[in-house]
Amino acid sequence: MNNIIDTLNQRISDRIRLERESRGWSLNDLAQRAGVSRAMIHKIERGESSPTATLLARLSGAFGISMSTLIARAEAPSGRLLRYADQPLWRDPQSHYLRRHISPQNDFPLDLVQVELPAGSDVHMPASAYAFTRQLIWLQQGELVFLEGDVRHEMHQGDCLELGPPNDCRFINESDALCVYLVVLLNKNSISIS
C-alpha cells in the first residue's frame, strides 16, 4: 500500500504544479493566494515533501476548487465503475488519516470520500476548503468531534451532519479507537442552473 500512496503523492504534486501553471501563476502567486510559503510549495511540486491535508485544503481553496476535486484530478481513473481495489488511497503524513476516494471520476457534481481517522488525531481545515462545496459527514464507526468555528458537534455511529457556511473546522478523534466517516461533497462549481 505504501507504493500506491507514494505514487499518488507524486501525482498530487504534479497536479498542483499543473493547476498553478494552467492559471499562469508563479510560485509566489500561489503562495500569496493560499497563505503557504513559496518554499513549501516548491518542495511539494518537486516531490521532496508530502502535503498535509490542511495544506492541500489551502492550495485547493486558492485554485477555487474543493480538495476532493484537486485530489480526484490526480488520482481517480475515469469511467462509471470504480472497483474497491482501484479506489485511490491517500495518507495524510501529519495525522496519518487514510482517505479513500469512492466515487468514479466524471462530471457528476457529487464526490464520495471515506476517511479513517486514527485515535487521538486532530485535523485542521481552513474555511477556504469549504468555499466551493456543500458537505455532509456521515459517521460510520467510532466517535468524532467536529468543530465548525466555535460550534462543537459530538457525533456517534450513524449520525449525519450537514456543514454550514464556510468556516475553519477541525476533525478530532478524542477516543482510543479508530473513527471512520463518509464525506459526501456536492461541488458548487460543477452545478449548472437550467
PDB file of C-alpha atoms in Angstrom:
ATOM      1  CA  MET A   1       0.000   0.000   0.000  1.00  0.00           C
ATOM      2  CA  ASN A   2       2.906   2.421   0.649  1.00  0.00           C
ATOM      3  CA  ASN A   3       3.943   2.293  -3.028  1.00  0.00           C
ATOM      4  CA  ILE A   4       0.372   3.135  -4.048  1.00  0.00           C
ATOM      5  CA  ILE A   5       0.305   6.086  -1.639  1.00  0.00           C
ATOM      6  CA  ASP A   6       3.790   7.249  -2.738  1.00  0.00           C
ATOM      7  CA  THR A   7       2.681   7.134  -6.386  1.00  0.00           C
ATOM      8  CA  LEU A   8      -0.441   9.110  -5.524  1.00  0.00           C
ATOM      9  CA  ASN A   9       1.628  11.697  -3.630  1.00  0.00           C
ATOM     10  CA  GLN A  10       3.708  12.211  -6.789  1.00  0.00           C
ATOM     11  CA  ARG A  11       0.566  12.557  -8.931  1.00  0.00           C
ATOM     12  CA  ILE A  12      -0.848  15.097  -6.445  1.00  0.00           C
ATOM     13  CA  SER A  13       2.425  17.053  -6.597  1.00  0.00           C
ATOM     14  CA  ASP A  14       2.290  17.013 -10.405  1.00  0.00           C
ATOM     15  CA  ARG A  15      -1.372  18.082 -10.324  1.00  0.00           C
ATOM     16  CA  ILE A  16      -0.639  21.054  -8.051  1.00  0.00           C
ATOM     17  CA  ARG A  17       2.054  22.232 -10.470  1.00  0.00           C
ATOM     18  CA  LEU A  18      -0.314  21.724 -13.434  1.00  0.00           C
ATOM     19  CA  GLU A  19      -3.151  23.648 -11.718  1.00  0.00           C
ATOM     20  CA  ARG A  20      -0.748  26.508 -10.913  1.00  0.00           C
ATOM     21  CA  GLU A  21       0.810  26.642 -14.378  1.00  0.00           C
ATOM     22  CA  SER A  22      -2.560  26.382 -16.171  1.00  0.00           C
ATOM     23  CA  ARG A  23      -3.563  29.603 -14.414  1.00  0.00           C
ATOM     24  CA  GLY A  24      -0.295  31.312 -15.363  1.00  0.00           C
ATOM     25  CA  TRP A  25       0.639  31.716 -11.689  1.00  0.00           C
ATOM     26  CA  SER A  26       4.150  31.817 -10.338  1.00  0.00           C
ATOM     27  CA  LEU A  27       5.085  30.041  -7.118  1.00  0.00           C
ATOM     28  CA  ASN A  28       4.835  33.439  -5.415  1.00  0.00           C
ATOM     29  CA  ASP A  29       1.317  33.988  -6.779  1.00  0.00           C
ATOM     30  CA  LEU A  30       0.099  30.656  -5.399  1.00  0.00           C
ATOM     31  CA  ALA A  31       1.899  31.204  -2.089  1.00  0.00           C
ATOM     32  CA  GLN A  32       0.146  34.551  -1.588  1.00  0.00           C
ATOM     33  CA  ARG A  33      -3.291  33.236  -2.568  1.00  0.00           C
ATOM     34  CA  ALA A  34      -3.016  30.102  -0.387  1.00  0.00           C
ATOM     35  CA  GLY A  35      -1.178  31.590   2.585  1.00  0.00           C
ATOM     36  CA  VAL A  36       1.531  28.944   2.220  1.00  0.00           C
ATOM     37  CA  SER A  37       5.265  29.570   1.891  1.00  0.00           C
ATOM     38  CA  ARG A  38       6.774  29.567  -1.589  1.00  0.00           C
ATOM     39  CA  ALA A  39       9.479  27.177  -0.366  1.00  0.00           C
ATOM     40  CA  MET A  40       6.896  24.628   0.819  1.00  0.00           C
ATOM     41  CA  ILE A  41       5.006  24.726  -2.489  1.00  0.00           C
ATOM     42  CA  HIS A  42       8.305  24.300  -4.348  1.00  0.00           C
ATOM     43  CA  LYS A  43       9.181  21.236  -2.216  1.00  0.00           C
ATOM     44  CA  ILE A  44       5.747  19.714  -2.807  1.00  0.00           C
ATOM     45  CA  GLU A  45       5.830  20.275  -6.571  1.00  0.00           C
ATOM     46  CA  ARG A  46       9.290  18.655  -6.746  1.00  0.00           C
ATOM     47  CA  GLY A  47       8.081  15.684  -4.704  1.00  0.00           C
ATOM     48  CA  GLU A  48      10.510  16.472  -1.857  1.00  0.00           C
ATOM     49  CA  SER A  49       7.706  16.839   0.694  1.00  0.00           C
ATOM     50  CA  SER A  50       4.265  15.285   1.026  1.00  0.00           C
ATOM     51  CA  PRO A  51       1.452  17.804   1.523  1.00  0.00           C
ATOM     52  CA  THR A  52      -0.706  17.556   4.637  1.00  0.00           C
ATOM     53  CA  ALA A  53      -4.499  17.629   4.456  1.00  0.00           C
ATOM     54  CA  THR A  54      -4.504  21.190   5.807  1.00  0.00           C
ATOM     55  CA  LEU A  55      -2.015  22.333   3.174  1.00  0.00           C
ATOM     56  CA  LEU A  56      -3.990  20.648   0.379  1.00  0.00           C
ATOM     57  CA  ALA A  57      -7.125  22.418   1.607  1.00  0.00           C
ATOM     58  CA  ARG A  58      -5.333  25.793   1.416  1.00  0.00           C
ATOM     59  CA  LEU A  59      -3.996  25.109  -2.083  1.00  0.00           C
ATOM     60  CA  SER A  60      -7.318  23.848  -3.448  1.00  0.00           C
ATOM     61  CA  GLY A  61      -9.074  26.891  -1.980  1.00  0.00           C
ATOM     62  CA  ALA A  62      -6.599  29.142  -3.795  1.00  0.00           C
ATOM     63  CA  PHE A  63      -7.369  27.298  -7.050  1.00  0.00           C
ATOM     64  CA  GLY A  64     -11.107  27.751  -6.482  1.00  0.00           C
ATOM     65  CA  ILE A  65     -11.816  24.027  -6.302  1.00  0.00           C
ATOM     66  CA  SER A  66     -12.518  21.595  -3.488  1.00  0.00           C
ATOM     67  CA  MET A  67      -9.757  19.462  -2.018  1.00  0.00           C
ATOM     68  CA  SER A  68     -11.665  16.423  -3.222  1.00  0.00           C
ATOM     69  CA  THR A  69     -11.651  17.763  -6.788  1.00  0.00           C
ATOM     70  CA  LEU A  70      -7.927  18.513  -6.637  1.00  0.00           C
ATOM     71  CA  ILE A  71      -7.106  15.004  -5.422  1.00  0.00           C
ATOM     72  CA  ALA A  72      -9.600  13.360  -7.790  1.00  0.00           C
ATOM     73  CA  ARG A  73      -7.955  15.083 -10.759  1.00  0.00           C
ATOM     74  CA  ALA A  74      -4.691  13.473  -9.680  1.00  0.00           C
ATOM     75  CA  GLU A  75      -5.909  10.089  -8.560  1.00  0.00           C
ATOM     76  CA  ALA A  76      -9.113   8.657  -9.910  1.00  0.00           C
ATOM     77  CA  PRO A  77      -9.266   6.737 -13.192  1.00  0.00           C
ATOM     78  CA  SER A  78     -12.174   7.728 -15.416  1.00  0.00           C
ATOM     79  CA  GLY A  79     -15.187   5.515 -16.060  1.00  0.00           C
ATOM     80  CA  ARG A  80     -18.543   4.808 -14.467  1.00  0.00           C
ATOM     81  CA  LEU A  81     -17.395   1.887 -12.296  1.00  0.00           C
ATOM     82  CA  LEU A  82     -14.622   2.335  -9.749  1.00  0.00           C
ATOM     83  CA  ARG A  83     -13.862  -1.010  -8.131  1.00  0.00           C
ATOM     84  CA  TYR A  84     -12.823  -1.150  -4.466  1.00  0.00           C
ATOM     85  CA  ALA A  85      -9.316  -2.336  -5.343  1.00  0.00           C
ATOM     86  CA  ASP A  86      -8.872   0.641  -7.691  1.00  0.00           C
ATOM     87  CA  GLN A  87     -10.218   3.321  -5.350  1.00  0.00           C
ATOM     88  CA  PRO A  88      -7.320   5.695  -4.760  1.00  0.00           C
ATOM     89  CA  LEU A  89      -5.895   5.954  -1.230  1.00  0.00           C
ATOM     90  CA  TRP A  90      -4.012   8.887   0.255  1.00  0.00           C
ATOM     91  CA  ARG A  91      -2.496   9.092   3.731  1.00  0.00           C
ATOM     92  CA  ASP A  92      -2.021  12.447   5.453  1.00  0.00           C
ATOM     93  CA  PRO A  93       1.630  12.480   6.593  1.00  0.00           C
ATOM     94  CA  GLN A  94       0.770  14.585   9.637  1.00  0.00           C
ATOM     95  CA  SER A  95      -2.342  12.967  11.170  1.00  0.00           C
ATOM     96  CA  HIS A  96      -1.948   9.613   9.352  1.00  0.00           C
ATOM     97  CA  TYR A  97      -5.601   9.629   8.382  1.00  0.00           C
ATOM     98  CA  LEU A  98      -6.386   7.449   5.384  1.00  0.00           C
ATOM     99  CA  ARG A  99      -8.556   8.903   2.624  1.00  0.00           C
ATOM    100  CA  ARG A 100     -10.311   6.634   0.092  1.00  0.00           C
ATOM    101  CA  HIS A 101     -11.923   8.260  -2.956  1.00  0.00           C
ATOM    102  CA  ILE A 102     -15.008   6.105  -3.568  1.00  0.00           C
ATOM    103  CA  SER A 103     -16.859   7.786  -6.430  1.00  0.00           C
ATOM    104  CA  PRO A 104     -15.798   7.404 -10.079  1.00  0.00           C
ATOM    105  CA  GLN A 105     -14.224  10.463 -11.705  1.00  0.00           C
ATOM    106  CA  ASN A 106     -16.739  12.032 -14.063  1.00  0.00           C
ATOM    107  CA  ASP A 107     -18.603  15.306 -14.455  1.00  0.00           C
ATOM    108  CA  PHE A 108     -21.237  14.344 -11.869  1.00  0.00           C
ATOM    109  CA  PRO A 109     -21.155  17.118  -9.213  1.00  0.00           C
ATOM    110  CA  LEU A 110     -21.033  14.674  -6.281  1.00  0.00           C
ATOM    111  CA  ASP A 111     -17.985  13.056  -4.659  1.00  0.00           C
ATOM    112  CA  LEU A 112     -17.900  10.333  -2.009  1.00  0.00           C
ATOM    113  CA  VAL A 113     -14.844  10.066   0.214  1.00  0.00           C
ATOM    114  CA  GLN A 114     -14.238   7.708   3.135  1.00  0.00           C
ATOM    115  CA  VAL A 115     -11.815   8.762   5.881  1.00  0.00           C
ATOM    116  CA  GLU A 116     -10.251   6.609   8.591  1.00  0.00           C
ATOM    117  CA  LEU A 117      -9.192   8.944  11.423  1.00  0.00           C
ATOM    118  CA  PRO A 118      -6.804   7.301  13.920  1.00  0.00           C
ATOM    119  CA  ALA A 119      -7.308   7.642  17.675  1.00  0.00           C
ATOM    120  CA  GLY A 120      -6.055  10.961  19.016  1.00  0.00           C
ATOM    121  CA  SER A 121      -5.994  12.690  15.617  1.00  0.00           C
ATOM    122  CA  ASP A 122      -6.812  16.380  15.195  1.00  0.00           C
ATOM    123  CA  VAL A 123      -7.025  17.674  11.601  1.00  0.00           C
ATOM    124  CA  HIS A 124      -7.470  21.412  10.947  1.00  0.00           C
ATOM    125  CA  MET A 125      -9.169  22.580   7.745  1.00  0.00           C
ATOM    126  CA  PRO A 126      -9.354  26.236   6.708  1.00  0.00           C
ATOM    127  CA  ALA A 127     -12.634  27.847   5.667  1.00  0.00           C
ATOM    128  CA  SER A 128     -11.329  28.042   2.088  1.00  0.00           C
ATOM    129  CA  ALA A 129     -11.658  24.234   1.881  1.00  0.00           C
ATOM    130  CA  TYR A 130     -15.435  24.601   2.125  1.00  0.00           C
ATOM    131  CA  ALA A 131     -15.985  27.593  -0.144  1.00  0.00           C
ATOM    132  CA  PHE A 132     -16.845  25.562  -3.247  1.00  0.00           C
ATOM    133  CA  THR A 133     -18.736  22.612  -1.798  1.00  0.00           C
ATOM    134  CA  ARG A 134     -21.700  21.610   0.284  1.00  0.00           C
ATOM    135  CA  GLN A 135     -20.827  18.690   2.543  1.00  0.00           C
ATOM    136  CA  LEU A 136     -22.360  16.020   4.711  1.00  0.00           C
ATOM    137  CA  ILE A 137     -20.396  13.971   7.231  1.00  0.00           C
ATOM    138  CA  TRP A 138     -21.869  10.534   7.953  1.00  0.00           C
ATOM    139  CA  LEU A 139     -20.159   8.721  10.819  1.00  0.00           C
ATOM    140  CA  GLN A 140     -19.750   5.015  10.064  1.00  0.00           C
ATOM    141  CA  GLN A 141     -17.707   3.835  13.051  1.00  0.00           C
ATOM    142  CA  GLY A 142     -16.426   5.248  16.338  1.00  0.00           C
ATOM    143  CA  GLU A 143     -16.832   8.805  17.604  1.00  0.00           C
ATOM    144  CA  LEU A 144     -15.980  12.147  16.002  1.00  0.00           C
ATOM    145  CA  VAL A 145     -15.817  15.653  17.395  1.00  0.00           C
ATOM    146  CA  PHE A 146     -16.295  18.136  14.587  1.00  0.00           C
ATOM    147  CA  LEU A 147     -15.548  21.770  15.403  1.00  0.00           C
ATOM    148  CA  GLU A 148     -17.179  24.172  12.971  1.00  0.00           C
ATOM    149  CA  GLY A 149     -15.836  27.558  14.026  1.00  0.00           C
ATOM    150  CA  ASP A 150     -16.927  27.829  17.675  1.00  0.00           C
ATOM    151  CA  VAL A 151     -19.644  25.154  17.361  1.00  0.00           C
ATOM    152  CA  ARG A 152     -18.805  21.687  18.705  1.00  0.00           C
ATOM    153  CA  HIS A 153     -20.618  18.685  17.215  1.00  0.00           C
ATOM    154  CA  GLU A 154     -20.154  15.385  19.076  1.00  0.00           C
ATOM    155  CA  MET A 155     -21.005  12.628  16.619  1.00  0.00           C
ATOM    156  CA  HIS A 156     -21.651   8.929  17.189  1.00  0.00           C
ATOM    157  CA  GLN A 157     -22.014   5.996  14.791  1.00  0.00           C
ATOM    158  CA  GLY A 158     -24.812   6.613  12.296  1.00  0.00           C
ATOM    159  CA  ASP A 159     -25.006  10.394  12.893  1.00  0.00           C
ATOM    160  CA  CYS A 160     -25.038  12.626   9.807  1.00  0.00           C
ATOM    161  CA  LEU A 161     -24.137  16.338   9.847  1.00  0.00           C
ATOM    162  CA  GLU A 162     -24.671  18.959   7.157  1.00  0.00           C
ATOM    163  CA  LEU A 163     -21.906  21.562   7.245  1.00  0.00           C
ATOM    164  CA  GLY A 164     -22.932  25.193   7.464  1.00  0.00           C
ATOM    165  CA  PRO A 165     -21.342  28.186   5.720  1.00  0.00           C
ATOM    166  CA  PRO A 166     -17.562  28.023   5.145  1.00  0.00           C
ATOM    167  CA  ASN A 167     -15.717  28.153   8.462  1.00  0.00           C
ATOM    168  CA  ASP A 168     -12.421  26.973   9.906  1.00  0.00           C
ATOM    169  CA  CYS A 169     -13.047  23.390  11.024  1.00  0.00           C
ATOM    170  CA  ARG A 170     -11.375  20.574  12.938  1.00  0.00           C
ATOM    171  CA  PHE A 171     -11.922  16.814  12.762  1.00  0.00           C
ATOM    172  CA  ILE A 172     -10.985  15.343  16.153  1.00  0.00           C
ATOM    173  CA  ASN A 173     -10.936  11.748  17.323  1.00  0.00           C
ATOM    174  CA  GLU A 174     -10.744  12.056  21.116  1.00  0.00           C
ATOM    175  CA  SER A 175     -11.325   8.329  21.621  1.00  0.00           C
ATOM    176  CA  ASP A 176      -8.829   5.479  21.712  1.00  0.00           C
ATOM    177  CA  ALA A 177     -10.494   3.721  18.754  1.00  0.00           C
ATOM    178  CA  LEU A 178     -10.497   4.265  15.005  1.00  0.00           C
ATOM    179  CA  CYS A 179     -13.107   6.662  13.611  1.00  0.00           C
ATOM    180  CA  VAL A 180     -14.469   6.083  10.096  1.00  0.00           C
ATOM    181  CA  TYR A 181     -16.691   8.580   8.317  1.00  0.00           C
ATOM    182  CA  LEU A 182     -18.046   9.215   4.855  1.00  0.00           C
ATOM    183  CA  VAL A 183     -17.897  12.697   3.362  1.00  0.00           C
ATOM    184  CA  VAL A 184     -20.476  13.497   0.701  1.00  0.00           C
ATOM    185  CA  LEU A 185     -19.425  16.551  -1.320  1.00  0.00           C
ATOM    186  CA  LEU A 186     -21.637  18.488  -3.690  1.00  0.00           C
ATOM    187  CA  ASN A 187     -19.320  20.622  -5.809  1.00  0.00           C
ATOM    188  CA  LYS A 188     -20.961  24.012  -6.388  1.00  0.00           C
ATOM    189  CA  ASN A 189     -18.755  24.864  -9.393  1.00  0.00           C
ATOM    190  CA  SER A 190     -19.996  21.738 -11.202  1.00  0.00           C
ATOM    191  CA  ILE A 191     -23.678  22.594 -10.853  1.00  0.00           C
ATOM    192  CA  SER A 192     -25.366  24.327 -13.750  1.00  0.00           C
ATOM    193  CA  ILE A 193     -28.678  26.102 -13.319  1.00  0.00           C
ATOM    194  CA  SER A 194     -31.153  25.408 -16.127  1.00  0.00           C
TER     195      SER A 194
END
